[in-house]
């Protein structure tokens, strides 16, 4: 295609097609230049934002690195390898070895009360006198009959020896004499029953009768208890019974005397298992110094079993018991960048065993010599810095406090 150009003079010039194609290309070059400029600016802006965020994060990290929280003050204990007493715990009650409600064997009216309630008596001490005048009269009558019969028997024997009297007379008088003596023995037995006596040494209880009261046979007069020795009756499971044997030492404690132990020995193990509970009854005999223990008291019983091998233990307060498992805070040494050594804690899960006298057995998770936090765990978490207090550990109470 040919284009004509006309000037003022009217000359016509024919322009080649290349000149026409070069003029429109100036606009796309300018647009590309603007795109490049805008892209560079956006890149600078994004780079500035990224750099600013990185710088801010670095400064925040540096700030927290230089401003660590203060170390938590705790009390620490050391895990030890020791031989703990092998104990079997049970609960039971105390019972008297000798205890009875004193009663009368015969009926009668009380004429005299010869004891003071709560006093200590010995075997044979008179307690209550019943009316026995008729029996005393019968006794005198039988004694008189016995005297007459003895005289008649002696005379009959003398006559028979001289062959003057018959042998039948001797036999008759002998029978009369024996009958009179039998009457004396029976009446004396009734009279002895009219006087109620203590069957053994012990302490009397509350008086249940009054002077002038008609006492029927079998009615309780007073209770009598021998407090010098008591039984501790308790039960163990079928599984635990295999570790018990007669003669093993037991330690008994009661709520009335906290902190005090009473020692004894197992004297009886029931030979059969209760089908209802699958438990076995065990009875121990314990001494009762000063008669301070009373029958019927609730008792905590500890049976001392043969010793076990050494185990690892820590203070019971060092163990945290949760639904997720038992754990301790293990204290570790950490070297800082400046070369100094600091202490940190790490929560370590452990497997616990028995708990005896404020010590907890650690079956798995610790080694002898490891230090763990014993007081102040509520303020700790894994990785926390700590410092060990020099104050002594608080005493463990004999029994947990009541809510």
JSON list of N, CA and C in Angstrom, two decimals, residues 80-87 304-314 353-362:
[
{"chain": "A", "resi": 80, "resn": "UNK", "atom": "N", "xyz": [16.64, -41.42, 97.42]},
{"chain": "A", "resi": 80, "resn": "UNK", "atom": "CA", "xyz": [17.54, -42.29, 98.16]},
{"chain": "A", "resi": 80, "resn": "UNK", "atom": "C", "xyz": [17.20, -43.75, 97.89]},
{"chain": "A", "resi": 81, "resn": "UNK", "atom": "N", "xyz": [18.21, -44.58, 98.01]},
{"chain": "A", "resi": 81, "resn": "UNK", "atom": "CA", "xyz": [18.01, -46.02, 97.97]},
{"chain": "A", "resi": 81, "resn": "UNK", "atom": "C", "xyz": [18.10, -46.52, 99.41]},
{"chain": "A", "resi": 82, "resn": "UNK", "atom": "N", "xyz": [17.00, -47.03, 99.90]},
{"chain": "A", "resi": 82, "resn": "UNK", "atom": "CA", "xyz": [16.95, -47.45, 101.30]},
{"chain": "A", "resi": 82, "resn": "UNK", "atom": "C", "xyz": [16.03, -48.66, 101.45]},
{"chain": "A", "resi": 83, "resn": "UNK", "atom": "N", "xyz": [16.19, -49.33, 102.57]},
{"chain": "A", "resi": 83, "resn": "UNK", "atom": "CA", "xyz": [15.36, -50.48, 102.90]},
{"chain": "A", "resi": 83, "resn": "UNK", "atom": "C", "xyz": [14.21, -50.00, 103.76]},
{"chain": "A", "resi": 84, "resn": "UNK", "atom": "N", "xyz": [13.01, -50.09, 103.24]},
{"chain": "A", "resi": 84, "resn": "UNK", "atom": "CA", "xyz": [11.83, -49.67, 103.98]},
{"chain": "A", "resi": 84, "resn": "UNK", "atom": "C", "xyz": [11.21, -50.86, 104.70]},
{"chain": "A", "resi": 85, "resn": "UNK", "atom": "N", "xyz": [10.57, -50.61, 105.83]},
{"chain": "A", "resi": 85, "resn": "UNK", "atom": "CA", "xyz": [9.88, -51.71, 106.49]},
{"chain": "A", "resi": 85, "resn": "UNK", "atom": "C", "xyz": [8.77, -52.26, 105.61]},
{"chain": "A", "resi": 86, "resn": "UNK", "atom": "N", "xyz": [8.70, -53.57, 105.56]},
{"chain": "A", "resi": 86, "resn": "UNK", "atom": "CA", "xyz": [7.66, -54.24, 104.76]},
{"chain": "A", "resi": 86, "resn": "UNK", "atom": "C", "xyz": [6.45, -54.44, 105.66]},
{"chain": "A", "resi": 87, "resn": "UNK", "atom": "N", "xyz": [5.42, -53.66, 105.43]},
{"chain": "A", "resi": 87, "resn": "UNK", "atom": "CA", "xyz": [4.28, -53.63, 106.33]},
{"chain": "A", "resi": 87, "resn": "UNK", "atom": "C", "xyz": [3.00, -54.03, 105.62]},
{"chain": "A", "resi": 304, "resn": "UNK", "atom": "N", "xyz": [4.18, -56.38, 110.70]},
{"chain": "A", "resi": 304, "resn": "UNK", "atom": "CA", "xyz": [5.57, -56.25, 110.24]},
{"chain": "A", "resi": 304, "resn": "UNK", "atom": "C", "xyz": [5.95, -57.54, 109.52]},
{"chain": "A", "resi": 305, "resn": "UNK", "atom": "N", "xyz": [6.21, -57.42, 108.22]},
{"chain": "A", "resi": 305, "resn": "UNK", "atom": "CA", "xyz": [6.56, -58.57, 107.38]},
{"chain": "A", "resi": 305, "resn": "UNK", "atom": "C", "xyz": [8.08, -58.63, 107.17]},
{"chain": "A", "resi": 306, "resn": "UNK", "atom": "N", "xyz": [8.62, -59.72, 106.64]},
{"chain": "A", "resi": 306, "resn": "UNK", "atom": "CA", "xyz": [10.07, -59.79, 106.37]},
{"chain": "A", "resi": 306, "resn": "UNK", "atom": "C", "xyz": [10.51, -58.68, 105.42]},
{"chain": "A", "resi": 307, "resn": "UNK", "atom": "N", "xyz": [11.76, -58.23, 105.57]},
{"chain": "A", "resi": 307, "resn": "UNK", "atom": "CA", "xyz": [12.27, -57.09, 104.80]},
{"chain": "A", "resi": 307, "resn": "UNK", "atom": "C", "xyz": [12.38, -57.41, 103.32]},
{"chain": "A", "resi": 308, "resn": "UNK", "atom": "N", "xyz": [12.21, -56.35, 102.50]},
{"chain": "A", "resi": 308, "resn": "UNK", "atom": "CA", "xyz": [12.37, -56.45, 101.06]},
{"chain": "A", "resi": 308, "resn": "UNK", "atom": "C", "xyz": [13.71, -55.83, 100.65]},
{"chain": "A", "resi": 309, "resn": "UNK", "atom": "N", "xyz": [14.17, -56.03, 99.39]},
{"chain": "A", "resi": 309, "resn": "UNK", "atom": "CA", "xyz": [15.41, -55.39, 98.92]},
{"chain": "A", "resi": 309, "resn": "UNK", "atom": "C", "xyz": [15.28, -53.86, 98.93]},
{"chain": "A", "resi": 310, "resn": "UNK", "atom": "N", "xyz": [16.42, -53.13, 98.87]},
{"chain": "A", "resi": 310, "resn": "UNK", "atom": "CA", "xyz": [16.37, -51.66, 98.87]},
{"chain": "A", "resi": 310, "resn": "UNK", "atom": "C", "xyz": [15.56, -51.12, 97.69]},
{"chain": "A", "resi": 311, "resn": "UNK", "atom": "N", "xyz": [14.88, -50.01, 97.93]},
{"chain": "A", "resi": 311, "resn": "UNK", "atom": "CA", "xyz": [14.08, -49.36, 96.89]},
{"chain": "A", "resi": 311, "resn": "UNK", "atom": "C", "xyz": [14.41, -47.87, 96.89]},
{"chain": "A", "resi": 312, "resn": "UNK", "atom": "N", "xyz": [14.05, -47.20, 95.79]},
{"chain": "A", "resi": 312, "resn": "UNK", "atom": "CA", "xyz": [14.27, -45.75, 95.66]},
{"chain": "A", "resi": 312, "resn": "UNK", "atom": "C", "xyz": [13.06, -45.04, 96.25]},
{"chain": "A", "resi": 313, "resn": "UNK", "atom": "N", "xyz": [13.33, -44.06, 97.11]},
{"chain": "A", "resi": 313, "resn": "UNK", "atom": "CA", "xyz": [12.24, -43.33, 97.75]},
{"chain": "A", "resi": 313, "resn": "UNK", "atom": "C", "xyz": [12.52, -41.83, 97.69]},
{"chain": "A", "resi": 314, "resn": "UNK", "atom": "N", "xyz": [11.44, -41.06, 97.74]},
{"chain": "A", "resi": 314, "resn": "UNK", "atom": "CA", "xyz": [11.52, -39.60, 97.88]},
{"chain": "A", "resi": 314, "resn": "UNK", "atom": "C", "xyz": [10.47, -39.19, 98.90]},
{"chain": "A", "resi": 353, "resn": "UNK", "atom": "N", "xyz": [5.05, -46.73, 94.26]},
{"chain": "A", "resi": 353, "resn": "UNK", "atom": "CA", "xyz": [4.67, -47.94, 94.98]},
{"chain": "A", "resi": 353, "resn": "UNK", "atom": "C", "xyz": [4.04, -47.58, 96.32]},
{"chain": "A", "resi": 354, "resn": "UNK", "atom": "N", "xyz": [4.51, -48.26, 97.36]},
{"chain": "A", "resi": 354, "resn": "UNK", "atom": "CA", "xyz": [3.95, -48.03, 98.70]},
{"chain": "A", "resi": 354, "resn": "UNK", "atom": "C", "xyz": [4.36, -46.66, 99.23]},
{"chain": "A", "resi": 355, "resn": "UNK", "atom": "N", "xyz": [3.58, -46.19, 100.19]},
{"chain": "A", "resi": 355, "resn": "UNK", "atom": "CA", "xyz": [3.89, -44.95, 100.90]},
{"chain": "A", "resi": 355, "resn": "UNK", "atom": "C", "xyz": [3.96, -45.27, 102.39]},
{"chain": "A", "resi": 356, "resn": "UNK", "atom": "N", "xyz": [5.12, -45.02, 102.98]},
{"chain": "A", "resi": 356, "resn": "UNK", "atom": "CA", "xyz": [5.37, -45.40, 104.37]},
{"chain": "A", "resi": 356, "resn": "UNK", "atom": "C", "xyz": [6.05, -44.25, 105.09]},
{"chain": "A", "resi": 357, "resn": "UNK", "atom": "N", "xyz": [5.42, -43.79, 106.17]},
{"chain": "A", "resi": 357, "resn": "UNK", "atom": "CA", "xyz": [6.02, -42.78, 107.05]},
{"chain": "A", "resi": 357, "resn": "UNK", "atom": "C", "xyz": [6.52, -41.56, 106.27]},
{"chain": "A", "resi": 358, "resn": "UNK", "atom": "N", "xyz": [5.71, -41.05, 105.37]},
{"chain": "A", "resi": 358, "resn": "UNK", "atom": "CA", "xyz": [6.07, -39.84, 104.64]},
{"chain": "A", "resi": 358, "resn": "UNK", "atom": "C", "xyz": [7.01, -40.05, 103.47]},
{"chain": "A", "resi": 359, "resn": "UNK", "atom": "N", "xyz": [7.36, -41.29, 103.15]},
{"chain": "A", "resi": 359, "resn": "UNK", "atom": "CA", "xyz": [8.23, -41.60, 102.02]},
{"chain": "A", "resi": 359, "resn": "UNK", "atom": "C", "xyz": [7.41, -42.36, 100.97]},
{"chain": "A", "resi": 360, "resn": "UNK", "atom": "N", "xyz": [7.63, -42.02, 99.70]},
{"chain": "A", "resi": 360, "resn": "UNK", "atom": "CA", "xyz": [6.97, -42.70, 98.59]},
{"chain": "A", "resi": 360, "resn": "UNK", "atom": "C", "xyz": [7.98, -43.51, 97.81]},
{"chain": "A", "resi": 361, "resn": "UNK", "atom": "N", "xyz": [7.64, -44.75, 97.53]},
{"chain": "A", "resi": 361, "resn": "UNK", "atom": "CA", "xyz": [8.53, -45.63, 96.77]},
{"chain": "A", "resi": 361, "resn": "UNK", "atom": "C", "xyz": [8.38, -45.31, 95.28]},
{"chain": "A", "resi": 362, "resn": "UNK", "atom": "N", "xyz": [9.51, -45.09, 94.59]},
{"chain": "A", "resi": 362, "resn": "UNK", "atom": "CA", "xyz": [9.53, -44.82, 93.15]},
{"chain": "A", "resi": 362, "resn": "UNK", "atom": "C", "xyz": [10.04, -46.08, 92.46]}
]
